């Protein structure tokens, strides 16, 4: 079931649910990120929350590519 979710990396709101990718930064939304350690890598996202947020602050998605222009 799709609902409005907020990406824990970039704050983008999008229609989705668990295991849907954020259309802005590419983070795969899990729904339980608050329970993860900021430095922990998980079984879906290959980088940690901390690293993903650092890349976003540099204008990059989770893969290290430039964010899409709005």
Coordinates of C-alpha atoms in Angstrom, one line a residue:
X1 CA 0.0 0.0 0.0
X2 CA 1.4 3.4 -1.0
X3 CA 1.3 6.3 1.3
X4 CA 3.2 9.6 1.8
X5 CA 6.6 9.0 3.3
X6 CA 9.5 11.3 4.0
X7 CA 13.0 10.3 2.9
X8 CA 15.3 10.3 6.0
X9 CA 18.2 11.5 3.9
X10 CA 17.0 14.4 1.9
X11 CA 13.5 15.1 3.4
X12 CA 11.7 14.6 0.1
X13 CA 8.0 13.6 0.5
X14 CA 6.9 10.9 -2.0
X15 CA 4.3 8.3 -2.5
X16 CA 5.8 5.0 -1.5
X17 CA 6.4 2.5 1.3
X18 CA 9.1 0.1 2.5
X19 CA 11.7 -0.6 -0.2
X20 CA 10.7 2.2 -2.5
X21 CA 13.5 4.5 -3.8
X22 CA 13.4 8.2 -3.1
X23 CA 13.0 10.0 -6.4
X24 CA 15.4 12.7 -5.3
X25 CA 18.4 11.1 -3.7
X26 CA 18.0 7.4 -4.4
X27 CA 17.8 6.2 -0.8
X28 CA 15.7 3.0 -0.5
X29 CA 13.2 3.8 2.2
X30 CA 13.0 1.2 4.8
X31 CA 10.6 2.7 7.3
X32 CA 12.7 1.9 10.3
X33 CA 15.8 4.1 9.8
X34 CA 15.3 5.7 13.2
X35 CA 16.3 2.3 14.7
X36 CA 19.5 2.0 12.7
X37 CA 22.9 3.3 13.8
X38 CA 23.9 6.3 11.6
X39 CA 27.1 4.5 10.6
X40 CA 25.4 1.2 9.9
X41 CA 25.1 -0.2 6.4
X42 CA 22.0 -2.3 5.8
X43 CA 20.9 -5.1 3.4
X44 CA 19.3 -2.7 0.9
X45 CA 21.3 0.6 1.0
X46 CA 25.0 0.1 0.4
X47 CA 26.1 3.2 2.3
X48 CA 25.2 4.4 5.8
X49 CA 22.7 7.0 6.7
X50 CA 25.6 9.3 7.7
X51 CA 27.4 8.8 4.4
X52 CA 24.2 9.3 2.4
X53 CA 23.5 12.6 4.2
X54 CA 27.0 13.8 3.6
X55 CA 26.7 13.1 -0.1
X56 CA 23.3 14.9 -0.2
X57 CA 24.9 17.9 1.5
X58 CA 27.5 17.9 -1.4
X59 CA 24.7 17.8 -4.0
X60 CA 25.0 14.1 -4.8
X61 CA 22.7 11.1 -4.6
X62 CA 23.5 7.9 -2.7
X63 CA 25.5 6.7 -5.7
X64 CA 27.7 9.8 -5.8
X65 CA 26.1 11.2 -8.9
X66 CA 24.9 14.8 -9.1
X67 CA 21.3 15.4 -7.9
X68 CA 18.7 16.0 -10.6
X69 CA 18.0 19.6 -11.4
X70 CA 14.6 20.8 -10.3

